[in-house]
Short mmCIF file of C-alpha atoms and ligand atoms in Angstrom, two decimals:
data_model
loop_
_atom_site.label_atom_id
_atom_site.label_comp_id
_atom_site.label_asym_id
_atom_site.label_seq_id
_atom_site.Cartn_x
_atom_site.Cartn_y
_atom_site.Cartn_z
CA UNK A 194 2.15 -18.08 -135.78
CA UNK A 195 4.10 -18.82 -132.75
CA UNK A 196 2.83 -19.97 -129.75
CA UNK A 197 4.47 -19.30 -126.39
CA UNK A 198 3.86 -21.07 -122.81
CA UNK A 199 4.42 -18.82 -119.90
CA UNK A 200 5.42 -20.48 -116.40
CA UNK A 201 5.02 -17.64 -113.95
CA UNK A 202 6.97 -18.13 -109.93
CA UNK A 203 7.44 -15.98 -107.21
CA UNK A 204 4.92 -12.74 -106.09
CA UNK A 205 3.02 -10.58 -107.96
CA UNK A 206 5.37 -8.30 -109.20
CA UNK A 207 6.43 -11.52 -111.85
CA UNK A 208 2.56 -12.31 -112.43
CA UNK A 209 2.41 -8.76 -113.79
CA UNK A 210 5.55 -8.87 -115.62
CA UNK A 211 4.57 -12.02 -117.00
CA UNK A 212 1.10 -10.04 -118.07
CA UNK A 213 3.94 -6.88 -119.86
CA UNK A 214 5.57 -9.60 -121.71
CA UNK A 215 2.48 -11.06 -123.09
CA UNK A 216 2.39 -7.79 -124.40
CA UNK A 217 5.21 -7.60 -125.90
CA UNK A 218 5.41 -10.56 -127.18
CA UNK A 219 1.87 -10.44 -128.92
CA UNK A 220 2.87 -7.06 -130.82
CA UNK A 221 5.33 -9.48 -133.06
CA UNK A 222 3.20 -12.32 -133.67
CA UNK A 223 3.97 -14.63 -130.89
CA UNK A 224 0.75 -15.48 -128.59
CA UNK A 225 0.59 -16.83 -124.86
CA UNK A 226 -1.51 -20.08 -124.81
CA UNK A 227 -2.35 -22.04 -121.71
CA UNK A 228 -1.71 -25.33 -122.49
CA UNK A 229 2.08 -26.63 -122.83
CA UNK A 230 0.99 -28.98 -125.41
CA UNK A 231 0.74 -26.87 -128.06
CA UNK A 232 4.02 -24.73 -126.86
CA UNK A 233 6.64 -23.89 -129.56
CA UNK A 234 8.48 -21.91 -126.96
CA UNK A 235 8.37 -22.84 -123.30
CA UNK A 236 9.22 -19.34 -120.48
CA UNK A 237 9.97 -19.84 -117.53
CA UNK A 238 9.70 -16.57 -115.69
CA UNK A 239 11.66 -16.79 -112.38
CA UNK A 240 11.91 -15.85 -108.69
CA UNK A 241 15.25 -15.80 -106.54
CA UNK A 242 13.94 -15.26 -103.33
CA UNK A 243 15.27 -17.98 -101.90
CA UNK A 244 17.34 -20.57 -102.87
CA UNK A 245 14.49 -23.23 -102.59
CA UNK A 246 12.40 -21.65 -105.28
CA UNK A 247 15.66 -21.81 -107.49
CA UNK A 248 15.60 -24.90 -106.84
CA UNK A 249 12.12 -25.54 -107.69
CA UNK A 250 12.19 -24.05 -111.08
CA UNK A 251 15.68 -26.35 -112.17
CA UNK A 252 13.08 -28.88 -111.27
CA UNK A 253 10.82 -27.90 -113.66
CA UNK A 254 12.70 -27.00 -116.21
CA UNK A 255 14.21 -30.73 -116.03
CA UNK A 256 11.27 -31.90 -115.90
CA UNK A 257 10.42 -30.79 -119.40
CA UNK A 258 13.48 -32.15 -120.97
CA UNK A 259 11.84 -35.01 -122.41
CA UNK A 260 9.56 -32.74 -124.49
CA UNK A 261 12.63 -30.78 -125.61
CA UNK A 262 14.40 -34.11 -126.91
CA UNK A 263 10.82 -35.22 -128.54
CA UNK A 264 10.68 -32.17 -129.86
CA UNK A 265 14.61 -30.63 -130.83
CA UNK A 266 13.14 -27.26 -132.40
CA UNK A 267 10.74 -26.28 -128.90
CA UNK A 268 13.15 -23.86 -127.39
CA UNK A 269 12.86 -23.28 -123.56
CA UNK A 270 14.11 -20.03 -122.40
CA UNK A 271 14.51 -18.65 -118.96
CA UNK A 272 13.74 -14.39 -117.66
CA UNK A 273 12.59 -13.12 -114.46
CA UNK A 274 14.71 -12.76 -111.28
CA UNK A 275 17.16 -15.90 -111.31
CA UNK A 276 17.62 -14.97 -115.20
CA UNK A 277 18.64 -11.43 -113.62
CA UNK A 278 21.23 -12.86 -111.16
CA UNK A 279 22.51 -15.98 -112.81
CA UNK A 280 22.62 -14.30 -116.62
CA UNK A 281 24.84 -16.96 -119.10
CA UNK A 282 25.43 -19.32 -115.82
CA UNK A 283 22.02 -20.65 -116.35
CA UNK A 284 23.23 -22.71 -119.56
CA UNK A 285 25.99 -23.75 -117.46
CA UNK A 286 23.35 -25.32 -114.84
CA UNK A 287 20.83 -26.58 -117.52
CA UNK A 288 22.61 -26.87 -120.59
CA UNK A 289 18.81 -27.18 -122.40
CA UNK A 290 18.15 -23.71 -121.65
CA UNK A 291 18.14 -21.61 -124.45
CA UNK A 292 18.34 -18.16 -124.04
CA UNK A 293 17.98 -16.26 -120.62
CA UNK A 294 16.89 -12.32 -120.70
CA UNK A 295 17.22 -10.57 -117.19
CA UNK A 296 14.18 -8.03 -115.61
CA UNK A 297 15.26 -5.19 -117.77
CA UNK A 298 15.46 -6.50 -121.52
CA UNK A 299 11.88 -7.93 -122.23
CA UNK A 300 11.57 -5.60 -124.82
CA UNK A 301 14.73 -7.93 -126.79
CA UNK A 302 12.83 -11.20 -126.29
CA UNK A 303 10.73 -11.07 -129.79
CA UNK A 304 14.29 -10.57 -131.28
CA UNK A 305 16.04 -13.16 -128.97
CA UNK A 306 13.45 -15.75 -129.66
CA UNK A 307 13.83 -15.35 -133.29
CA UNK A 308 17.44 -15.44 -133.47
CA UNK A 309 17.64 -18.83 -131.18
CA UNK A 310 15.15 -20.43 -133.61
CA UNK A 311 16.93 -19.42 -136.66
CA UNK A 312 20.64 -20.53 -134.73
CA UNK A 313 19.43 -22.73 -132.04
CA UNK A 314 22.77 -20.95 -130.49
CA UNK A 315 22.11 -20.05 -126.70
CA UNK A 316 22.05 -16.32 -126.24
CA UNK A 317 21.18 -14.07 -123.49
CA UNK A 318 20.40 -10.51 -122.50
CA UNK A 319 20.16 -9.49 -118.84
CA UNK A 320 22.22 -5.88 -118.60
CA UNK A 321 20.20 -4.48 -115.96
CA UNK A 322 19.16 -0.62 -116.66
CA UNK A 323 17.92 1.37 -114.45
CA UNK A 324 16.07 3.79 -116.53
CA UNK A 325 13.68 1.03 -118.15
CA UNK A 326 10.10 1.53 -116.84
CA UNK A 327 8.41 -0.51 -119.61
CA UNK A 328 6.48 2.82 -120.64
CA UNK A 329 3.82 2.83 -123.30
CA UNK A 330 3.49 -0.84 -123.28
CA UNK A 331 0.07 -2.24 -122.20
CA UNK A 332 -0.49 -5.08 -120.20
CA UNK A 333 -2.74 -8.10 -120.97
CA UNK A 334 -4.04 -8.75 -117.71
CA UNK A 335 -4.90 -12.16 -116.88
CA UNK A 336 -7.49 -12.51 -113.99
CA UNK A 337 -11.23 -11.13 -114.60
CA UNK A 338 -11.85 -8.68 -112.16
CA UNK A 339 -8.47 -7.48 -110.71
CA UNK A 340 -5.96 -6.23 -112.50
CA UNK A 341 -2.38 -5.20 -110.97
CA UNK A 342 -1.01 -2.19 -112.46
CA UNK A 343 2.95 -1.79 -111.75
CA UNK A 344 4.06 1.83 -110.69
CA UNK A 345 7.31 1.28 -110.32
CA UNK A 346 10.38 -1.12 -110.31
CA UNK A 347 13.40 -1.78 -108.56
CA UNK A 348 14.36 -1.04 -104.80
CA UNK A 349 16.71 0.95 -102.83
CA UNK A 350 16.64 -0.38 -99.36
CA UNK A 351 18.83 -2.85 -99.41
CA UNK A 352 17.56 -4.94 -96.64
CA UNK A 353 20.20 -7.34 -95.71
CA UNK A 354 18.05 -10.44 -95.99
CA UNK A 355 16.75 -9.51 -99.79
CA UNK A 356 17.96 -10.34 -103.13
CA UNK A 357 15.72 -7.81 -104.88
CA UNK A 358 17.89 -4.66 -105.35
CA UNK A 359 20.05 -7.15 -106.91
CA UNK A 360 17.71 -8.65 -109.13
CA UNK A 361 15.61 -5.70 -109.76
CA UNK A 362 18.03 -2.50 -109.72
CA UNK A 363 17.39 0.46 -108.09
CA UNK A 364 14.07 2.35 -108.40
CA UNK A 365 12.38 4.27 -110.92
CA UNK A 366 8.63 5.77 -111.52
CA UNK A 367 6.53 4.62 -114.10
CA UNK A 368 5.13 8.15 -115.55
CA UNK A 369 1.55 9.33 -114.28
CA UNK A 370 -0.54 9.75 -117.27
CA UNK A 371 1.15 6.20 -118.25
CA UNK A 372 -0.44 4.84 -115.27
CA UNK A 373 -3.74 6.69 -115.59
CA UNK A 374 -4.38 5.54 -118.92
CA UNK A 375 -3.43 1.69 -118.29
CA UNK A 376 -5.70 1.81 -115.34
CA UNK A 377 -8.62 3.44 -117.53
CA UNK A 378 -8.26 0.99 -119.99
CA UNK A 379 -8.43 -1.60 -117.01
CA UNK A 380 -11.43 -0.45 -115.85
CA UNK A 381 -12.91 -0.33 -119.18
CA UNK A 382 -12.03 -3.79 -119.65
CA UNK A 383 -13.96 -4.57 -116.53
CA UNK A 384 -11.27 -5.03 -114.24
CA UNK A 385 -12.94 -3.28 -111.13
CA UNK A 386 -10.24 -3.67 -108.20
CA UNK A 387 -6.68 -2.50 -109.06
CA UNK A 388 -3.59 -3.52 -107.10
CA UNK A 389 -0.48 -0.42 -107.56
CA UNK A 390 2.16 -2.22 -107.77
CA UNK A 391 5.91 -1.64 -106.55
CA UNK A 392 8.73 -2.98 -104.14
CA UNK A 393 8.39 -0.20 -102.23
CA UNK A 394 4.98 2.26 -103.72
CA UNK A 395 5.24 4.56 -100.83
CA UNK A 396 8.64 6.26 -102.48
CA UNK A 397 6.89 6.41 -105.87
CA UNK A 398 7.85 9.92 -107.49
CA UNK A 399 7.08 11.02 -111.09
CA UNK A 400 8.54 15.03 -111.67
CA UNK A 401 5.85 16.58 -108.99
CA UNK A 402 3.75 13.93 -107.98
CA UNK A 403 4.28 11.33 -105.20
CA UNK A 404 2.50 8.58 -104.26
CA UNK A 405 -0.11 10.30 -101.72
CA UNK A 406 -0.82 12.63 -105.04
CA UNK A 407 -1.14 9.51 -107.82
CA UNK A 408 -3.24 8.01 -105.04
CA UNK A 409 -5.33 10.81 -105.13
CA UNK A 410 -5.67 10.59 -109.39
CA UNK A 411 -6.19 7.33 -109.25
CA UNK A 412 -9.20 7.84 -107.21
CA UNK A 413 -10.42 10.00 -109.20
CA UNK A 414 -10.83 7.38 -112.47
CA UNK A 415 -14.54 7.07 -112.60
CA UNK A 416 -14.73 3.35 -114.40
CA UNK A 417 -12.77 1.05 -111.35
CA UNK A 418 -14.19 0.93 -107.86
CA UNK A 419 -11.11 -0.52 -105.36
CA UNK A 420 -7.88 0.63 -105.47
CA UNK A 421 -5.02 -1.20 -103.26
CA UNK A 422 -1.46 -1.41 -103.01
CA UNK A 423 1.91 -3.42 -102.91
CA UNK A 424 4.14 -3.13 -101.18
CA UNK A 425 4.20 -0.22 -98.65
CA UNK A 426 7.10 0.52 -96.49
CA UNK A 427 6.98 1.52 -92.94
CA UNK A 428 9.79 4.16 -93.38
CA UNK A 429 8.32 6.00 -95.81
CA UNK A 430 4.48 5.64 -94.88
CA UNK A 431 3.70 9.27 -94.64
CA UNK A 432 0.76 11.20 -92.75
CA UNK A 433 -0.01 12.52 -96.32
CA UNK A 434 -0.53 8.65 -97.49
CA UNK A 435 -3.18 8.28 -94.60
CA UNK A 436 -4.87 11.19 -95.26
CA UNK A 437 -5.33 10.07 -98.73
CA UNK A 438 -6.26 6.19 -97.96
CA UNK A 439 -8.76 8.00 -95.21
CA UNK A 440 -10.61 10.70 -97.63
CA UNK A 441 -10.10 8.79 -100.92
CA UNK A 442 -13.61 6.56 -101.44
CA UNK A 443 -12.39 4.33 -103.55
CA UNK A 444 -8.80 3.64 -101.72
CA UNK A 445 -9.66 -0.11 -99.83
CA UNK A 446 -9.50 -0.40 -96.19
CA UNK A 447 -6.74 -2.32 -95.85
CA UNK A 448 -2.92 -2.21 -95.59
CA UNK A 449 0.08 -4.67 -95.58
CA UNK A 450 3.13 -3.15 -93.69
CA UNK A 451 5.66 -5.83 -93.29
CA UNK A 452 7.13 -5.14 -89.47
CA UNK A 453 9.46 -8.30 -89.74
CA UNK A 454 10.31 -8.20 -86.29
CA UNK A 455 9.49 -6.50 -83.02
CA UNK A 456 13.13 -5.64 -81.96
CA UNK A 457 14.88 -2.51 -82.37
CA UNK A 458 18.51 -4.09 -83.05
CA UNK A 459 17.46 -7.06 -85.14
CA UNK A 460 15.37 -3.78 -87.64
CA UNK A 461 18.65 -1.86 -87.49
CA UNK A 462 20.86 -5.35 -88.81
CA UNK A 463 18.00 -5.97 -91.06
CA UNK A 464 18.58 -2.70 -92.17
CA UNK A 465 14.85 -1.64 -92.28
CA UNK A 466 15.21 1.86 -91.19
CA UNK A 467 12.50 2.55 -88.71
CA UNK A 468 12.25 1.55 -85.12
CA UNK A 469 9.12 -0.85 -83.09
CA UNK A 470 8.17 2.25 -81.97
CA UNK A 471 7.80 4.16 -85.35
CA UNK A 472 5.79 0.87 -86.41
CA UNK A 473 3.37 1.27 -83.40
CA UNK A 474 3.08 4.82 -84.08
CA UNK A 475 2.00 4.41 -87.99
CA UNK A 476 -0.55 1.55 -86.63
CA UNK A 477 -1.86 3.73 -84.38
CA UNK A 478 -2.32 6.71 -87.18
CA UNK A 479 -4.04 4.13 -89.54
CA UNK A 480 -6.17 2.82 -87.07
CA UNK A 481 -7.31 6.20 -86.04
CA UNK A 482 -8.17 8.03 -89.30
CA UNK A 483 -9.51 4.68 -90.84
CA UNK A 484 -11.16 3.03 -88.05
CA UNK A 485 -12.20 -0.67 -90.14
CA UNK A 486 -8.74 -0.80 -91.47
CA UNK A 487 -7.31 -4.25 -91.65
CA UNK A 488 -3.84 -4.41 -91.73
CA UNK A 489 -1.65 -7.46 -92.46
CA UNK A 490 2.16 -8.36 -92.21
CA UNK A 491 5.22 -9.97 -92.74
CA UNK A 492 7.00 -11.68 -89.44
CA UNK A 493 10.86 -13.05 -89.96
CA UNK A 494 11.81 -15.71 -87.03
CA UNK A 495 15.25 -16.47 -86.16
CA UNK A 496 16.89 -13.91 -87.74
CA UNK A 497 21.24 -14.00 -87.20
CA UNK A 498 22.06 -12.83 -83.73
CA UNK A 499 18.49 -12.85 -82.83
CA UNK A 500 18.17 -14.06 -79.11
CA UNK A 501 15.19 -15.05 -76.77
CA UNK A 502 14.96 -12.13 -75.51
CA UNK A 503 14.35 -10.15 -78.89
CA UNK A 504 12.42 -13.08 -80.20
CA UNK A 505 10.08 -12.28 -76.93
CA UNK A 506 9.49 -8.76 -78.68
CA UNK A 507 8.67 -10.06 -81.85
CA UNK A 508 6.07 -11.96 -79.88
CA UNK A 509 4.98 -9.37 -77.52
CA UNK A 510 4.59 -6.81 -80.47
CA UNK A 511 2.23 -9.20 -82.51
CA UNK A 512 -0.13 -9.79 -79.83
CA UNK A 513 -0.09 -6.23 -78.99
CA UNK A 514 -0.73 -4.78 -82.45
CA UNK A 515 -3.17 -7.67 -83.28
CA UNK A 516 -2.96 -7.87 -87.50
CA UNK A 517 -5.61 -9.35 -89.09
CA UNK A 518 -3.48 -11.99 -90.89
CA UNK A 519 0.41 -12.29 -90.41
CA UNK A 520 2.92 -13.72 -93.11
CA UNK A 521 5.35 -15.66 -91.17
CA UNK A 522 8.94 -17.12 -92.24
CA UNK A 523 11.85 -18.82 -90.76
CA UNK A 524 14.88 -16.58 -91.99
CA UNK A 525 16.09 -18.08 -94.65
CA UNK A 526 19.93 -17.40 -95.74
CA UNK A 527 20.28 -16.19 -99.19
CA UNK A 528 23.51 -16.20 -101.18
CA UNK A 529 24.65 -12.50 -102.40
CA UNK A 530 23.01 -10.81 -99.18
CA UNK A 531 24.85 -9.18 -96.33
CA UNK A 532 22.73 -10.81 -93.58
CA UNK A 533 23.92 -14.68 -95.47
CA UNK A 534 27.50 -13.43 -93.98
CA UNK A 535 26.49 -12.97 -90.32
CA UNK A 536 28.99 -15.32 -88.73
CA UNK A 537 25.81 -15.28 -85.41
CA UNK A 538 22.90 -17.23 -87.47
CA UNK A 539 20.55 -19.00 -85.89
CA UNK A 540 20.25 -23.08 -86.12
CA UNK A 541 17.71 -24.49 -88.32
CA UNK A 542 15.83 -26.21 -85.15
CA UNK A 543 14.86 -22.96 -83.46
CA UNK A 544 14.10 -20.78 -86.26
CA UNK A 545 11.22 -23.57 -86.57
CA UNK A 546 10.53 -23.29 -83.10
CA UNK A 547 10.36 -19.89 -83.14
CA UNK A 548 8.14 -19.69 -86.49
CA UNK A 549 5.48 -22.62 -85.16
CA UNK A 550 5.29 -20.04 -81.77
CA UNK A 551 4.52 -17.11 -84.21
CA UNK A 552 2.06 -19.41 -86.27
CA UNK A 553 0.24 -19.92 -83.05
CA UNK A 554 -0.08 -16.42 -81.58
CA UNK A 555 -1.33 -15.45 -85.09
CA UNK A 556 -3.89 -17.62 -86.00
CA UNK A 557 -5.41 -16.66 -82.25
CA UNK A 558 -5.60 -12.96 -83.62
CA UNK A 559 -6.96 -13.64 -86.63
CA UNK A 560 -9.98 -15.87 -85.44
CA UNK A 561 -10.57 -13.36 -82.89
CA UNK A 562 -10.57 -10.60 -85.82
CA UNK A 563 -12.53 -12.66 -88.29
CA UNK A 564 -14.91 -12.86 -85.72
CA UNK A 565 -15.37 -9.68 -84.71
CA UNK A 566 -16.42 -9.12 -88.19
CA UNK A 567 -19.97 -11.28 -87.49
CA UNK A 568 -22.65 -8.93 -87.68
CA UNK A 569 -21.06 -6.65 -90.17
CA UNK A 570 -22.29 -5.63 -93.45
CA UNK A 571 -19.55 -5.64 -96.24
CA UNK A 572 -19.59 -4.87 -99.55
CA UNK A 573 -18.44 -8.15 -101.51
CA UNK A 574 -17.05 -8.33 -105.19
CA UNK A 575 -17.96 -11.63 -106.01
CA UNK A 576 -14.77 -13.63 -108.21
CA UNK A 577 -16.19 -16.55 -108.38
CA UNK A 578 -17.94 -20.03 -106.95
CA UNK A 579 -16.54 -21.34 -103.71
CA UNK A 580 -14.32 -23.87 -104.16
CA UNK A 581 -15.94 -26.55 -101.94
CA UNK A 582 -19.83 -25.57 -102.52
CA UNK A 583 -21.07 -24.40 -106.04
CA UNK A 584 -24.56 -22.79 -105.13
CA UNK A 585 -22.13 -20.75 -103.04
CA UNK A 586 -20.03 -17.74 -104.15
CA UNK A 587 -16.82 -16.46 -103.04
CA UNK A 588 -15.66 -12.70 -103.29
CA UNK A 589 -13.13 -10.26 -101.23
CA UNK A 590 -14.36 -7.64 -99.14
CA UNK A 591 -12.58 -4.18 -99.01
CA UNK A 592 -10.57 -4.93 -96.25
CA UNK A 593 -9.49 -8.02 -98.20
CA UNK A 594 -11.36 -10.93 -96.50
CA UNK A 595 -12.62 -13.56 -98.45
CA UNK A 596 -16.27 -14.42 -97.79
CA UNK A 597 -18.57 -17.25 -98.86
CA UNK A 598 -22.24 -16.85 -99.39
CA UNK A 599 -25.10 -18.62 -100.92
CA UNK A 600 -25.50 -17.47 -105.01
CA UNK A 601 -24.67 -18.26 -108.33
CA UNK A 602 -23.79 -17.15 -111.56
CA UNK A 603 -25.59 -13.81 -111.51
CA UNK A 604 -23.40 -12.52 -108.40
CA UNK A 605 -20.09 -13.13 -110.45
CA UNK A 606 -18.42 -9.81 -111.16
CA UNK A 607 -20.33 -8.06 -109.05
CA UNK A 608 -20.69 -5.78 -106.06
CA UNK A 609 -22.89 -7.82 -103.43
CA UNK A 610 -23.99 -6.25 -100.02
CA UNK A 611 -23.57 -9.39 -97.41
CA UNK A 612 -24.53 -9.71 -93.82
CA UNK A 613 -21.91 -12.03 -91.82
CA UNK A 614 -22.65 -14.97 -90.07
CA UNK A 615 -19.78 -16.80 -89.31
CA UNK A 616 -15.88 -17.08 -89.27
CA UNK A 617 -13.06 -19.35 -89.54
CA UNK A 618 -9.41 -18.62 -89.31
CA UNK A 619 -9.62 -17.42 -93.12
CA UNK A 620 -13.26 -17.06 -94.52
CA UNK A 621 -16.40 -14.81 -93.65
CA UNK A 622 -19.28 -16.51 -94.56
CA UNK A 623 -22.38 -14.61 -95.24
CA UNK A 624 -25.59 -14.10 -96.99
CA UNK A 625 -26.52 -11.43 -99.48
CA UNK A 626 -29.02 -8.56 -98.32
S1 LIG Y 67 12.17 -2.98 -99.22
FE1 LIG Y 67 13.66 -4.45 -98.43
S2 LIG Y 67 12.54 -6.40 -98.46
FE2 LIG Y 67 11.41 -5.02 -99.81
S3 LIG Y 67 12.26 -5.39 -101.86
FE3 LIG Y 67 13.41 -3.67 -100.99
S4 LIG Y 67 15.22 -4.62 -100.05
FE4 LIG Y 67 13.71 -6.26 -100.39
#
């Protein structure tokens, strides 16, 4: 028996791969254990977002040298996103690496892990193909309760900040009843909240059915009892989507719709196809067919050629649209991107500037929004203890807000009705009716 150590970076998209190539992986004999100790094979699965958490994963990889030259037959091998971009390069960076396999070949990586350890030759595999949709191939999902079901891979849009369409290829559908029945056997599992999963969900199309229509199956799964999603794009948000998130029971009351900035020429050089105005007008439509919607964002400071006065709109927009929670980042230049070649970026010293501003105006809105929420009854699916307090327990309401309340072991895994009392910046707290 093999054993296999899986090192997961980057967002959730790479958890759940990580969770298809357990899969794979299992079907030949070789297991995913948690503790690196007992590791004949050592995966790191990667994330190219940025050039820091490139960086960060060299690191690691270094760092586990010493185990490799303890140990000369532990082979370390590197997939995921940098494997994707960097293919056979990565043995020229870390010579220790063994094999590399790329977002579209995890199906090859029983075979390539045999082969190394027979040859303890480098190879590699990262031909991207954008046909592969990993059908047929189920999932061993990691956390308890929530399981994150991918839909679809790849992206289109070709935002000129964004590495992924480079990484990740261009997009394809995962096939309904494929879905379906990996959700089903989610729910039988117990896995009670499910996350769809995609760059971009809202252009999800299978033959007939788009995403407003899977939605609409999905919902109609008896054994789960949430259903979110990742990530939606403004663009292609359609009325038909609300409709469904507002009549669909099960759908959760919340959306993330990254507006990354509040300016109509800094969206068009981001290439983001939709205007602040189209943004205000999908807010508006969410907010009025689901009135306890919370929706959350992505913000981008100090994007090239941004000025003060579009950096004022970014601002202006925020505190006008009032998200529950904002992501914010300092534009960050990545290599192999058209907005890396803007000859107009913007120093280091006032992106910061400008992101601590945006850090400020949102944690403002989000105080004020957690506390609105005092008063309020929410239905809470309890995860687990709270981290600081153990005769407290700590679950996510449907509009995705963690809350704290008083309980114990009997509450985990289940659906709690709570009563809130309080708020900080981040947490409800509660107690149980
Ligand atoms: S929609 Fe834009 S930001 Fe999102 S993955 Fe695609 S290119 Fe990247």
């Amino acid at each position: 028996m093999m054993n296999i150590f899986l090192e997961t970076y980057g967002c959730q998209m790479n958890v759940a791969d990580s969770e298809l190539v357990a899969s794979i992986l299992s079907r030949d004999g070789l297991f995913v254990v948690d503790n690196i100790d007992q590791a004949d094979v050592i995966i790191f699965n990667t994330c190219s977002v940025r050039q820091h958490a490139e960086n960060r994963v060299i690191g690691r990889i270094n760092q586990e040298l010493s185990r490799k030259r303890q140990n000369p037959k532990l082979l370390i091998g590197v997939i995921g996103c940098m494997a994707q971009r960097l293919g056979k390069e990565i043995s020229q960076i870390i010579p220790a690496v063994d094999f590399v396999v790329g977002t579209d070949q995890y199906e090859f990586l029983p075979e390539i892990i045999n082969k190394t350890l027979e040859t303890h030759v480098f190879s590699y595999k990262t031909v991207s193909d954008n046909s592969q949709v990993y059908n047929e191939l189920h999932p061993i999902h990691q956390g308890k309760f929530n399981a994150f079901v991918t839909i679809m891979r790849g992206c289109n849009n070709f935002c000129s900040y964004c590495i992924v369409p480079y990484t990740r290829g261009r997009e394809r559908s995962r096939p309904v009843a494929d879905i379906i029945s990996e959700i089903t056997r989610a729910g039988d599992k117990g896995f009670k909240d499910i996350t769809l999963l995609g760059q971009n969900v809202n252009s999800y199309r299978n033959a007939e059915v788009n995403f407003a229509e899977l939605l609409r199956r999905v919902n109609n799964i008896e054994n789960i009892s949430r259903i979110r999603f990742i990530t939606s794009h403004p663009k292609d948000l359609s009325d038909e989507v609300i409709e469904v998130m507002a009549e669909s029971d099960k759908v959760c009351e919340h959306l993330h719709l990254a507006l990354q900035s509040g300016d109509d020429d800094i969206l068009r050089r981001m290439n983001r196809g939709y205007t602040a105005d189209h943004f205000r007008m999908i807010v508006g439509k969410l907010r009025k067919n689901i009135p306890d919607i919370s929706i959350t964002t992505d913000v981008i400071a100090g994007f090239p050629g941004e000025n003060q006065a579009q950096f004022e709109r970014t601002r202006q927009i925020m505190q006008e649209l009032e998200f529950d929670y904002a992501f914010t980042y300092k534009y960050s230049p990545r290599e192999g991107t058209v907005a890396a070649t803007f000859p107009d970026q913007v120093s280091e010293t006032e992106r910061l500037v400008r992101l601590k501003e945006l850090i400020k105006i949102q944690e403002k809105i989000t105080l004020k929004k957690y506390q609105q929420q005092i008063g309020k009854i929410k239905e809470i699916y309890v995860e687990n203890f709270s981290r600081k307090n153990k005769s407290e327990v700590s679950g996510k309401s449907r509009d995705y807000k963690i809350t704290v309340f008083p309980g114990g072991e009997e509450a985990i895994g289940r659906f709690i009705r709570v009563r809130i009392t309080d708020a900080t910046g981040w947490t409800l707290r509660g107690e149980s009716l």
